[in-house]
Amino acid sequence: MSLAEQHITAVMRQAASQDVVELHHPFAKAQTVASLAYIAEAYGFRYADARVEGEKKTLHVYLVRDHDDRARQRAAANAAAFPQAGAGGPVPGMQQGTLTPLPEAQAHVAVLTALIRYDAFGSAVDRKKMLSMAVASPLLFLLLAVVTGKYLVLLPLVVLLPTFLLGALRVNAARRAKLAAQLTAAGCIPVRDQQGRERYVRPIHHGV
């Protein structure tokens, strides 16, 4: 069984027994995880969130069971059409034995990929914390330089660390802006969640 088939089997097992499907593959690309999310959505789930968590900054993607009648009907239809899904057989929207989307699934997987990346970039960077560090770090290094007398070592950090932090924020903002444009073009709607995070939602549930 290929690695892709192992991932599919794991998703199908979660979908069969849980109301929340969690995807976390440390070395997988966002599109690969999006393909797994697409499969989960084909069996009655909907994308909920993506976060970068833990010391190793692992991408975690969450899907929740969709109780809408259309989702239930879709899950039943796919269960009948793909009886060997999760056991080495074909699954909705993917080339046999892979996580490569078929033409009819490519647009949906692309939107899921953008949603995952947008949410993950937002969770990976604490903007307020980094701005505070960018402001406070020069003062701290100046104080340490005065106290220790190690000006040659510490004074460069007064400039370098804030520059690095602000640069990282700009890069992240540019990435999210590009993804936001992609999601808007796909018909997604900007919202704020209960934690105040900027996110996007699809107006109509996607899936097979």
PDB file of C-alpha atoms in Angstrom:
ATOM      1  CA  MET A   1       0.000   0.000   0.000  1.00  0.00           C
ATOM      2  CA  SER A   2       1.399   3.393  -1.033  1.00  0.00           C
ATOM      3  CA  LEU A   3       1.865   6.281   1.399  1.00  0.00           C
ATOM      4  CA  ALA A   4      -1.056   8.093  -0.221  1.00  0.00           C
ATOM      5  CA  GLU A   5      -3.274   5.035   0.276  1.00  0.00           C
ATOM      6  CA  GLN A   6      -2.191   4.827   3.919  1.00  0.00           C
ATOM      7  CA  HIS A   7      -3.230   8.456   4.438  1.00  0.00           C
ATOM      8  CA  ILE A   8      -6.561   7.798   2.715  1.00  0.00           C
ATOM      9  CA  THR A   9      -7.179   4.743   4.885  1.00  0.00           C
ATOM     10  CA  ALA A  10      -6.505   6.793   8.030  1.00  0.00           C
ATOM     11  CA  VAL A  11      -8.953   9.490   6.892  1.00  0.00           C
ATOM     12  CA  MET A  12     -11.661   6.956   6.076  1.00  0.00           C
ATOM     13  CA  ARG A  13     -11.282   5.334   9.493  1.00  0.00           C
ATOM     14  CA  GLN A  14     -11.717   8.687  11.213  1.00  0.00           C
ATOM     15  CA  ALA A  15     -14.692   9.578   9.019  1.00  0.00           C
ATOM     16  CA  ALA A  16     -16.382   6.293   9.886  1.00  0.00           C
ATOM     17  CA  SER A  17     -16.063   6.636  13.650  1.00  0.00           C
ATOM     18  CA  GLN A  18     -15.594  10.303  14.623  1.00  0.00           C
ATOM     19  CA  ASP A  19     -17.350  13.641  14.299  1.00  0.00           C
ATOM     20  CA  VAL A  20     -14.029  15.465  13.904  1.00  0.00           C
ATOM     21  CA  VAL A  21     -11.370  14.454  11.394  1.00  0.00           C
ATOM     22  CA  GLU A  22      -7.865  15.711  12.189  1.00  0.00           C
ATOM     23  CA  LEU A  23      -5.139  15.714   9.549  1.00  0.00           C
ATOM     24  CA  HIS A  24      -1.542  16.298  10.578  1.00  0.00           C
ATOM     25  CA  HIS A  25       1.292  15.121   8.388  1.00  0.00           C
ATOM     26  CA  PRO A  26       4.523  16.966   9.298  1.00  0.00           C
ATOM     27  CA  PHE A  27       6.196  16.698   5.896  1.00  0.00           C
ATOM     28  CA  ALA A  28       3.136  16.848   3.646  1.00  0.00           C
ATOM     29  CA  LYS A  29       2.471  19.831   1.396  1.00  0.00           C
ATOM     30  CA  ALA A  30      -0.674  21.874   1.944  1.00  0.00           C
ATOM     31  CA  GLN A  31      -2.133  20.585  -1.330  1.00  0.00           C
ATOM     32  CA  THR A  32      -1.659  16.984  -0.196  1.00  0.00           C
ATOM     33  CA  VAL A  33      -3.527  17.688   3.035  1.00  0.00           C
ATOM     34  CA  ALA A  34      -6.170  19.567   1.015  1.00  0.00           C
ATOM     35  CA  SER A  35      -6.703  16.449  -1.110  1.00  0.00           C
ATOM     36  CA  LEU A  36      -7.310  14.451   2.077  1.00  0.00           C
ATOM     37  CA  ALA A  37      -9.710  17.162   3.260  1.00  0.00           C
ATOM     38  CA  TYR A  38     -11.534  16.895  -0.069  1.00  0.00           C
ATOM     39  CA  ILE A  39     -11.972  13.166   0.456  1.00  0.00           C
ATOM     40  CA  ALA A  40     -13.298  13.736   3.988  1.00  0.00           C
ATOM     41  CA  GLU A  41     -15.770  16.296   2.637  1.00  0.00           C
ATOM     42  CA  ALA A  42     -16.965  13.723   0.123  1.00  0.00           C
ATOM     43  CA  TYR A  43     -18.001  11.561   3.077  1.00  0.00           C
ATOM     44  CA  GLY A  44     -20.046  14.072   5.034  1.00  0.00           C
ATOM     45  CA  PHE A  45     -17.499  16.434   6.584  1.00  0.00           C
ATOM     46  CA  ARG A  46     -16.645  20.098   6.023  1.00  0.00           C
ATOM     47  CA  TYR A  47     -13.435  22.016   6.482  1.00  0.00           C
ATOM     48  CA  ALA A  48     -13.303  23.818   9.832  1.00  0.00           C
ATOM     49  CA  ASP A  49      -9.800  25.164  10.521  1.00  0.00           C
ATOM     50  CA  ALA A  50      -6.056  24.836  10.038  1.00  0.00           C
ATOM     51  CA  ARG A  51      -3.424  25.694  12.592  1.00  0.00           C
ATOM     52  CA  VAL A  52       0.317  25.359  13.019  1.00  0.00           C
ATOM     53  CA  GLU A  53       0.800  23.749  16.422  1.00  0.00           C
ATOM     54  CA  GLY A  54       3.472  22.300  18.688  1.00  0.00           C
ATOM     55  CA  GLU A  55       7.192  22.845  19.035  1.00  0.00           C
ATOM     56  CA  LYS A  56       7.790  21.358  15.588  1.00  0.00           C
ATOM     57  CA  LYS A  57       5.237  23.725  14.009  1.00  0.00           C
ATOM     58  CA  THR A  58       3.184  20.917  12.494  1.00  0.00           C
ATOM     59  CA  LEU A  59       0.226  21.736  10.281  1.00  0.00           C
ATOM     60  CA  HIS A  60      -3.044  20.451  11.747  1.00  0.00           C
ATOM     61  CA  VAL A  61      -6.231  20.564   9.658  1.00  0.00           C
ATOM     62  CA  TYR A  62      -9.648  19.953  11.208  1.00  0.00           C
ATOM     63  CA  LEU A  63     -12.910  18.925   9.581  1.00  0.00           C
ATOM     64  CA  VAL A  64     -16.250  18.498  11.334  1.00  0.00           C
ATOM     65  CA  ARG A  65     -19.209  16.345  10.455  1.00  0.00           C
ATOM     66  CA  ASP A  66     -21.715  18.217   8.314  1.00  0.00           C
ATOM     67  CA  HIS A  67     -25.285  17.427   9.364  1.00  0.00           C
ATOM     68  CA  ASP A  68     -26.853  19.112   6.342  1.00  0.00           C
ATOM     69  CA  ASP A  69     -29.056  16.749   4.336  1.00  0.00           C
ATOM     70  CA  ARG A  70     -27.012  17.361   1.178  1.00  0.00           C
ATOM     71  CA  ALA A  71     -23.843  16.313   2.964  1.00  0.00           C
ATOM     72  CA  ARG A  72     -25.481  13.137   4.205  1.00  0.00           C
ATOM     73  CA  GLN A  73     -26.781  12.332   0.741  1.00  0.00           C
ATOM     74  CA  ARG A  74     -23.353  12.978  -0.754  1.00  0.00           C
ATOM     75  CA  ALA A  75     -21.714  10.680   1.804  1.00  0.00           C
ATOM     76  CA  ALA A  76     -24.226   7.906   1.104  1.00  0.00           C
ATOM     77  CA  ALA A  77     -23.810   8.254  -2.658  1.00  0.00           C
ATOM     78  CA  ASN A  78     -20.016   8.103  -2.434  1.00  0.00           C
ATOM     79  CA  ALA A  79     -20.119   5.136  -0.057  1.00  0.00           C
ATOM     80  CA  ALA A  80     -22.175   3.276  -2.679  1.00  0.00           C
ATOM     81  CA  ALA A  81     -20.085   4.433  -5.644  1.00  0.00           C
ATOM     82  CA  PHE A  82     -16.682   3.741  -4.041  1.00  0.00           C
ATOM     83  CA  PRO A  83     -17.133   0.613  -1.907  1.00  0.00           C
ATOM     84  CA  GLN A  84     -13.378  -0.052  -1.640  1.00  0.00           C
ATOM     85  CA  ALA A  85     -12.424   3.461  -0.509  1.00  0.00           C
ATOM     86  CA  GLY A  86      -9.884   3.187   2.287  1.00  0.00           C
ATOM     87  CA  ALA A  87      -9.057  -0.393   1.357  1.00  0.00           C
ATOM     88  CA  GLY A  88      -6.894   0.313  -1.664  1.00  0.00           C
ATOM     89  CA  GLY A  89      -9.766   1.111  -4.014  1.00  0.00           C
ATOM     90  CA  PRO A  90     -10.564   4.386  -5.792  1.00  0.00           C
ATOM     91  CA  VAL A  91     -11.834   7.407  -3.880  1.00  0.00           C
ATOM     92  CA  PRO A  92     -13.817  10.441  -5.039  1.00  0.00           C
ATOM     93  CA  GLY A  93     -11.906  13.040  -6.990  1.00  0.00           C
ATOM     94  CA  MET A  94      -8.444  11.429  -6.922  1.00  0.00           C
ATOM     95  CA  GLN A  95      -6.372   9.442  -9.380  1.00  0.00           C
ATOM     96  CA  GLN A  96      -6.255   5.793  -8.374  1.00  0.00           C
ATOM     97  CA  GLY A  97      -3.836   5.153  -5.521  1.00  0.00           C
ATOM     98  CA  THR A  98      -2.725   8.796  -5.277  1.00  0.00           C
ATOM     99  CA  LEU A  99      -3.678  12.154  -3.806  1.00  0.00           C
ATOM    100  CA  THR A 100      -3.509  13.850  -7.204  1.00  0.00           C
ATOM    101  CA  PRO A 101      -6.852  15.505  -7.960  1.00  0.00           C
ATOM    102  CA  LEU A 102      -8.786  14.553 -11.071  1.00  0.00           C
ATOM    103  CA  PRO A 103      -9.779  17.495 -13.336  1.00  0.00           C
ATOM    104  CA  GLU A 104     -13.247  17.750 -11.797  1.00  0.00           C
ATOM    105  CA  ALA A 105     -11.763  18.062  -8.294  1.00  0.00           C
ATOM    106  CA  GLN A 106      -8.852  20.404  -9.015  1.00  0.00           C
ATOM    107  CA  ALA A 107     -10.737  23.665  -8.441  1.00  0.00           C
ATOM    108  CA  HIS A 108     -12.187  22.456  -5.127  1.00  0.00           C
ATOM    109  CA  VAL A 109      -8.789  21.217  -3.910  1.00  0.00           C
ATOM    110  CA  ALA A 110      -7.229  24.539  -4.923  1.00  0.00           C
ATOM    111  CA  VAL A 111      -9.749  26.438  -2.777  1.00  0.00           C
ATOM    112  CA  LEU A 112      -9.163  24.082   0.150  1.00  0.00           C
ATOM    113  CA  THR A 113      -5.401  24.527  -0.248  1.00  0.00           C
ATOM    114  CA  ALA A 114      -5.776  28.313  -0.139  1.00  0.00           C
ATOM    115  CA  LEU A 115      -8.071  28.144   2.905  1.00  0.00           C
ATOM    116  CA  ILE A 116      -5.621  25.894   4.740  1.00  0.00           C
ATOM    117  CA  ARG A 117      -2.637  28.094   3.929  1.00  0.00           C
ATOM    118  CA  TYR A 118      -4.482  31.297   4.876  1.00  0.00           C
ATOM    119  CA  ASP A 119      -5.569  29.919   8.238  1.00  0.00           C
ATOM    120  CA  ALA A 120      -2.186  28.297   8.899  1.00  0.00           C
ATOM    121  CA  PHE A 121      -0.242  31.503   8.150  1.00  0.00           C
ATOM    122  CA  GLY A 122      -2.574  33.348  10.498  1.00  0.00           C
ATOM    123  CA  SER A 123      -2.055  30.902  13.352  1.00  0.00           C
ATOM    124  CA  ALA A 124       1.699  30.598  12.848  1.00  0.00           C
ATOM    125  CA  VAL A 125       2.377  34.302  13.358  1.00  0.00           C
ATOM    126  CA  ASP A 126       1.244  36.172  16.443  1.00  0.00           C
ATOM    127  CA  ARG A 127       1.321  39.685  14.958  1.00  0.00           C
ATOM    128  CA  LYS A 128       0.829  41.559  18.228  1.00  0.00           C
ATOM    129  CA  LYS A 129       3.530  39.523  19.973  1.00  0.00           C
ATOM    130  CA  MET A 130       6.023  40.034  17.162  1.00  0.00           C
ATOM    131  CA  LEU A 131       5.345  43.775  17.008  1.00  0.00           C
ATOM    132  CA  SER A 132       5.856  44.011  20.766  1.00  0.00           C
ATOM    133  CA  MET A 133       9.140  42.133  20.456  1.00  0.00           C
ATOM    134  CA  ALA A 134      10.240  44.400  17.602  1.00  0.00           C
ATOM    135  CA  VAL A 135       9.666  47.435  19.825  1.00  0.00           C
ATOM    136  CA  ALA A 136      10.984  46.009  23.093  1.00  0.00           C
ATOM    137  CA  SER A 137      14.065  44.156  21.853  1.00  0.00           C
ATOM    138  CA  PRO A 138      16.114  47.271  20.926  1.00  0.00           C
ATOM    139  CA  LEU A 139      15.546  48.726  24.382  1.00  0.00           C
ATOM    140  CA  LEU A 140      16.526  45.444  26.003  1.00  0.00           C
ATOM    141  CA  PHE A 141      19.733  45.112  23.991  1.00  0.00           C
ATOM    142  CA  LEU A 142      20.646  48.738  24.661  1.00  0.00           C
ATOM    143  CA  LEU A 143      20.202  48.174  28.376  1.00  0.00           C
ATOM    144  CA  LEU A 144      22.274  44.992  28.259  1.00  0.00           C
ATOM    145  CA  ALA A 145      24.996  46.808  26.320  1.00  0.00           C
ATOM    146  CA  VAL A 146      25.190  49.521  28.965  1.00  0.00           C
ATOM    147  CA  VAL A 147      25.201  47.022  31.834  1.00  0.00           C
ATOM    148  CA  THR A 148      27.707  44.583  30.323  1.00  0.00           C
ATOM    149  CA  GLY A 149      29.776  46.929  28.189  1.00  0.00           C
ATOM    150  CA  LYS A 150      29.601  44.495  25.250  1.00  0.00           C
ATOM    151  CA  TYR A 151      28.598  47.131  22.710  1.00  0.00           C
ATOM    152  CA  LEU A 152      30.143  45.428  19.677  1.00  0.00           C
ATOM    153  CA  VAL A 153      28.115  42.282  20.312  1.00  0.00           C
ATOM    154  CA  LEU A 154      24.798  43.767  21.380  1.00  0.00           C
ATOM    155  CA  LEU A 155      24.413  46.984  19.377  1.00  0.00           C
ATOM    156  CA  PRO A 156      24.057  45.178  16.002  1.00  0.00           C
ATOM    157  CA  LEU A 157      21.153  43.219  17.517  1.00  0.00           C
ATOM    158  CA  VAL A 158      19.387  46.511  18.253  1.00  0.00           C
ATOM    159  CA  VAL A 159      18.911  46.826  14.494  1.00  0.00           C
ATOM    160  CA  LEU A 160      19.006  43.251  13.234  1.00  0.00           C
ATOM    161  CA  LEU A 161      16.339  41.612  15.392  1.00  0.00           C
ATOM    162  CA  PRO A 162      13.593  44.227  14.816  1.00  0.00           C
ATOM    163  CA  THR A 163      14.435  44.211  11.099  1.00  0.00           C
ATOM    164  CA  PHE A 164      14.077  40.425  10.977  1.00  0.00           C
ATOM    165  CA  LEU A 165      10.777  40.440  12.901  1.00  0.00           C
ATOM    166  CA  LEU A 166       9.226  43.208  10.821  1.00  0.00           C
ATOM    167  CA  GLY A 167      10.425  41.551   7.633  1.00  0.00           C
ATOM    168  CA  ALA A 168       8.797  38.269   8.651  1.00  0.00           C
ATOM    169  CA  LEU A 169       5.536  40.097   9.304  1.00  0.00           C
ATOM    170  CA  ARG A 170       5.660  41.751   5.879  1.00  0.00           C
ATOM    171  CA  VAL A 171       6.327  38.452   4.121  1.00  0.00           C
ATOM    172  CA  ASN A 172       3.452  36.780   5.965  1.00  0.00           C
ATOM    173  CA  ALA A 173       1.123  39.693   5.182  1.00  0.00           C
ATOM    174  CA  ALA A 174       2.029  39.508   1.487  1.00  0.00           C
ATOM    175  CA  ARG A 175       1.366  35.760   1.393  1.00  0.00           C
ATOM    176  CA  ARG A 176      -2.001  36.152   3.086  1.00  0.00           C
ATOM    177  CA  ALA A 177      -2.968  39.032   0.782  1.00  0.00           C
ATOM    178  CA  LYS A 178      -2.262  36.852  -2.264  1.00  0.00           C
ATOM    179  CA  LEU A 179      -4.300  34.003  -0.779  1.00  0.00           C
ATOM    180  CA  ALA A 180      -7.106  36.417   0.157  1.00  0.00           C
ATOM    181  CA  ALA A 181      -7.318  37.564  -3.467  1.00  0.00           C
ATOM    182  CA  GLN A 182      -7.493  33.934  -4.614  1.00  0.00           C
ATOM    183  CA  LEU A 183     -10.217  33.100  -2.103  1.00  0.00           C
ATOM    184  CA  THR A 184     -12.232  36.208  -2.966  1.00  0.00           C
ATOM    185  CA  ALA A 185     -12.047  35.312  -6.660  1.00  0.00           C
ATOM    186  CA  ALA A 186     -13.376  31.853  -5.757  1.00  0.00           C
ATOM    187  CA  GLY A 187     -16.413  33.409  -4.059  1.00  0.00           C
ATOM    188  CA  CYS A 188     -15.277  32.993  -0.463  1.00  0.00           C
ATOM    189  CA  ILE A 189     -16.442  35.524   2.123  1.00  0.00           C
ATOM    190  CA  PRO A 190     -14.179  37.237   4.702  1.00  0.00           C
ATOM    191  CA  VAL A 191     -15.248  36.771   8.332  1.00  0.00           C
ATOM    192  CA  ARG A 192     -13.856  37.006  11.845  1.00  0.00           C
ATOM    193  CA  ASP A 193     -14.121  33.960  14.070  1.00  0.00           C
ATOM    194  CA  GLN A 194     -14.796  33.930  17.819  1.00  0.00           C
ATOM    195  CA  GLN A 195     -11.107  34.526  18.541  1.00  0.00           C
ATOM    196  CA  GLY A 196     -11.050  37.566  16.287  1.00  0.00           C
ATOM    197  CA  ARG A 197      -9.030  35.823  13.557  1.00  0.00           C
ATOM    198  CA  GLU A 198      -9.484  36.948   9.959  1.00  0.00           C
ATOM    199  CA  ARG A 199     -10.690  33.989   7.928  1.00  0.00           C
ATOM    200  CA  TYR A 200     -12.624  33.056   4.786  1.00  0.00           C
ATOM    201  CA  VAL A 201     -15.615  30.759   4.350  1.00  0.00           C
ATOM    202  CA  ARG A 202     -17.136  29.236   1.250  1.00  0.00           C
ATOM    203  CA  PRO A 203     -20.706  30.449   0.664  1.00  0.00           C
ATOM    204  CA  ILE A 204     -21.702  27.075  -0.770  1.00  0.00           C
ATOM    205  CA  HIS A 205     -20.382  23.781   0.540  1.00  0.00           C
ATOM    206  CA  HIS A 206     -17.906  22.247  -1.891  1.00  0.00           C
ATOM    207  CA  GLY A 207     -17.405  18.575  -2.398  1.00  0.00           C
ATOM    208  CA  VAL A 208     -18.320  15.627  -4.559  1.00  0.00           C
TER     209      VAL A 208
END
